[in-house]
Tab-separated table of C-alpha atoms in Angstrom:
chain	number	residue	atom	x	y	z
A	1	MET	CA	-62.437	108.617	-116.918
A	2	LYS	CA	-61.211	111.001	-114.244
A	3	ARG	CA	-61.865	114.673	-114.951
A	4	ALA	CA	-58.758	116.807	-115.408
A	5	SER	CA	-57.940	119.080	-112.503
A	6	ALA	CA	-58.508	122.811	-112.763
A	7	LEU	CA	-54.730	123.269	-112.568
A	8	ALA	CA	-54.189	120.869	-115.483
A	9	GLU	CA	-56.818	122.632	-117.589
A	10	HIS	CA	-55.296	126.035	-116.818
A	11	LEU	CA	-51.740	124.942	-117.592
A	12	GLU	CA	-52.654	123.160	-120.817
A	13	SER	CA	-54.658	126.174	-122.002
A	14	ASN	CA	-51.493	128.222	-121.482
A	15	GLY	CA	-49.163	126.085	-123.578
A	16	TYR	CA	-47.969	123.484	-121.074
A	17	VAL	CA	-47.672	119.829	-122.056
A	18	ARG	CA	-48.534	116.969	-119.722
A	19	VAL	CA	-46.063	114.253	-118.702
A	20	LEU	CA	-47.465	111.403	-116.644
A	21	LEU	CA	-45.376	110.235	-113.707
A	22	GLU	CA	-45.375	106.971	-111.813
A	23	ARG	CA	-45.537	107.100	-108.018
A	24	THR	CA	-43.597	104.243	-106.420
A	25	SER	CA	-44.730	102.352	-103.342
A	26	ILE	CA	-42.232	104.417	-101.318
A	27	GLY	CA	-43.325	107.791	-102.683
A	28	GLN	CA	-40.793	108.630	-105.385
A	29	LEU	CA	-42.051	110.002	-108.664
A	30	LEU	CA	-40.585	108.312	-111.727
A	31	VAL	CA	-40.521	109.764	-115.228
A	32	GLN	CA	-39.762	108.037	-118.497
A	33	ALA	CA	-36.894	109.722	-120.326
A	34	ARG	CA	-35.083	109.320	-123.629
A	35	VAL	CA	-31.319	109.647	-123.697
A	36	ASN	CA	-29.644	109.414	-127.099
A	37	GLY	CA	-32.727	107.592	-128.358
A	38	GLN	CA	-32.742	105.026	-125.542
A	39	PRO	CA	-35.567	104.728	-122.975
A	40	MET	CA	-34.614	105.360	-119.356
A	41	THR	CA	-36.474	105.509	-116.055
A	42	MET	CA	-35.468	108.428	-113.872
A	43	ILE	CA	-36.442	109.787	-110.467
A	44	LEU	CA	-37.984	113.252	-110.543
A	45	ASP	CA	-36.117	115.041	-107.745
A	46	THR	CA	-37.006	118.665	-107.021
A	47	GLY	CA	-34.193	118.698	-104.439
A	48	ALA	CA	-31.480	117.739	-106.934
A	49	SER	CA	-29.733	120.692	-108.518
A	50	HIS	CA	-28.627	118.687	-111.571
A	51	THR	CA	-29.996	116.014	-113.818
A	52	LEU	CA	-27.623	113.042	-113.823
A	53	LEU	CA	-27.102	109.560	-115.187
A	54	HIS	CA	-26.196	106.374	-113.354
A	55	ARG	CA	-22.794	105.091	-114.527
A	56	GLU	CA	-24.298	101.721	-115.461
A	57	ALA	CA	-26.989	103.374	-117.617
A	58	ALA	CA	-24.409	105.553	-119.373
A	59	LYS	CA	-22.269	102.491	-120.080
A	60	ARG	CA	-25.312	100.554	-121.354
A	61	ILE	CA	-26.081	103.181	-124.008
A	62	GLY	CA	-22.457	103.871	-124.932
A	63	VAL	CA	-22.124	107.300	-123.316
A	64	GLU	CA	-18.536	107.980	-122.292
A	65	GLY	CA	-17.955	110.007	-119.154
A	66	ARG	CA	-14.920	112.251	-118.904
A	67	ALA	CA	-13.062	113.304	-115.788
A	68	SER	CA	-14.633	116.094	-113.775
A	69	SER	CA	-13.444	118.159	-110.841
A	70	CYS	CA	-16.984	118.197	-109.442
A	71	GLU	CA	-18.290	116.137	-106.585
A	72	ALA	CA	-21.937	115.174	-106.177
A	73	THR	CA	-23.207	115.835	-102.665
A	74	GLY	CA	-26.551	114.727	-101.295
A	75	ALA	CA	-28.200	113.380	-98.181
A	76	GLY	CA	-26.183	110.167	-98.546
A	77	GLY	CA	-22.813	111.939	-98.691
A	78	SER	CA	-20.445	112.834	-101.527
A	79	THR	CA	-19.213	110.908	-104.539
A	80	GLU	CA	-16.890	111.551	-107.470
A	81	THR	CA	-18.508	112.416	-110.769
A	82	LEU	CA	-17.761	112.143	-114.430
A	83	THR	CA	-19.336	114.436	-117.013
A	84	ALA	CA	-21.034	113.331	-120.226
A	85	SER	CA	-22.443	115.165	-123.217
A	86	LEU	CA	-25.796	113.796	-124.332
A	87	GLU	CA	-26.749	114.370	-127.947
A	88	GLU	CA	-30.420	113.974	-127.095
A	89	PHE	CA	-32.360	114.273	-123.845
A	90	GLY	CA	-36.111	114.307	-123.357
A	91	LEU	CA	-38.941	113.369	-121.035
A	92	ASN	CA	-41.458	110.915	-122.480
A	93	GLU	CA	-41.547	111.938	-126.127
A	94	ILE	CA	-40.786	115.609	-125.430
A	95	PRO	CA	-37.321	116.556	-126.706
A	96	LEU	CA	-35.414	118.929	-124.448
A	97	GLY	CA	-32.277	119.127	-126.562
A	98	PRO	CA	-28.675	118.162	-125.992
A	99	LYS	CA	-27.487	118.242	-122.384
A	100	THR	CA	-24.269	117.884	-120.413
A	101	VAL	CA	-24.829	115.903	-117.229
A	102	PRO	CA	-22.886	114.449	-114.338
A	103	VAL	CA	-22.485	110.676	-114.359
A	104	ILE	CA	-22.336	109.037	-110.936
A	105	ASP	CA	-22.722	105.656	-109.328
A	106	LEU	CA	-26.338	105.268	-108.164
A	107	GLY	CA	-25.709	101.717	-106.967
A	108	SER	CA	-26.526	102.494	-103.331
A	109	VAL	CA	-29.694	104.357	-104.334
A	110	ASN	CA	-30.798	101.458	-106.505
A	111	ALA	CA	-30.023	98.948	-103.756
A	112	LYS	CA	-32.333	100.855	-101.396
A	113	LEU	CA	-35.042	101.036	-104.063
A	114	GLU	CA	-34.772	97.330	-104.790
A	115	SER	CA	-34.913	96.442	-101.079
A	116	ALA	CA	-38.267	98.273	-101.024
A	117	GLY	CA	-39.523	96.386	-104.068
A	118	VAL	CA	-38.960	99.254	-106.521
A	119	SER	CA	-37.108	98.731	-109.805
A	120	PRO	CA	-33.713	100.445	-110.153
A	121	VAL	CA	-33.450	103.781	-111.945
A	122	ASP	CA	-31.158	105.062	-114.679
A	123	GLY	CA	-30.793	108.597	-113.373
A	124	VAL	CA	-32.305	111.645	-111.766
A	125	VAL	CA	-34.125	114.609	-113.315
A	126	GLY	CA	-33.193	117.696	-111.319
A	127	VAL	CA	-34.144	121.342	-111.147
A	128	ASP	CA	-31.810	122.300	-114.000
A	129	VAL	CA	-34.160	120.577	-116.472
A	130	LEU	CA	-37.294	121.417	-114.487
A	131	GLY	CA	-36.406	125.104	-114.368
A	132	GLU	CA	-35.517	125.311	-118.067
A	133	ALA	CA	-38.907	123.778	-118.900
A	134	ASN	CA	-40.863	125.958	-116.442
A	135	ALA	CA	-42.065	122.763	-114.780
A	136	VAL	CA	-45.094	122.449	-112.546
A	137	VAL	CA	-45.592	119.235	-110.595
A	138	GLU	CA	-49.125	118.263	-109.640
A	139	PHE	CA	-48.383	115.784	-106.874
A	140	GLU	CA	-51.991	114.737	-106.293
A	141	HIS	CA	-52.277	113.357	-109.824
A	142	ALA	CA	-48.570	112.426	-110.293
A	143	THR	CA	-48.312	114.714	-113.310
A	144	LEU	CA	-45.542	116.974	-114.565
A	145	PHE	CA	-46.323	119.932	-116.804
A	146	LEU	CA	-43.662	121.512	-119.016
A	147	LYS	CA	-43.764	124.741	-120.957
A	148	LEU	CA	-41.130	124.668	-123.608
A	149	ALA	CA	-39.419	127.725	-125.065
A	150	GLY	CA	-41.597	129.223	-127.774
A	151	ALA	CA	-44.808	127.550	-126.549
A	152	GLU	CA	-47.877	129.708	-126.884
A	153	GLY	CA	-49.841	130.853	-123.868
């Protein structure tokens, strides 16, 4: 078994919890999430300001989006968004509470992933969630560390 890194040992001794990530063949880091009790695979994106759901994933779990005046803008351009209130959001088995998120069409993102042999994703975890959870990403070991409110350390 691989020895834990000094960073991992330090963070865990200070109240952080470990979330294992999956590195894709094209370099993205994927995290398993739970949305309203349903498992989802999401891209961990430190460049995304907001966590969001793919419209197809929202539809699959019965989450209704409502009209929004916001537009999502990224490297690929802009797209209209809906907004949805999630009763439950968490990473792996770590609950992070209810959350309101944009809902957008990630079809073009998923098409690019699939053309590279990577399975499609259900959404993106952005810096809103990462910041709230005082996240630290250890890229070498594809590990996310979260320190939840009230955690000792």
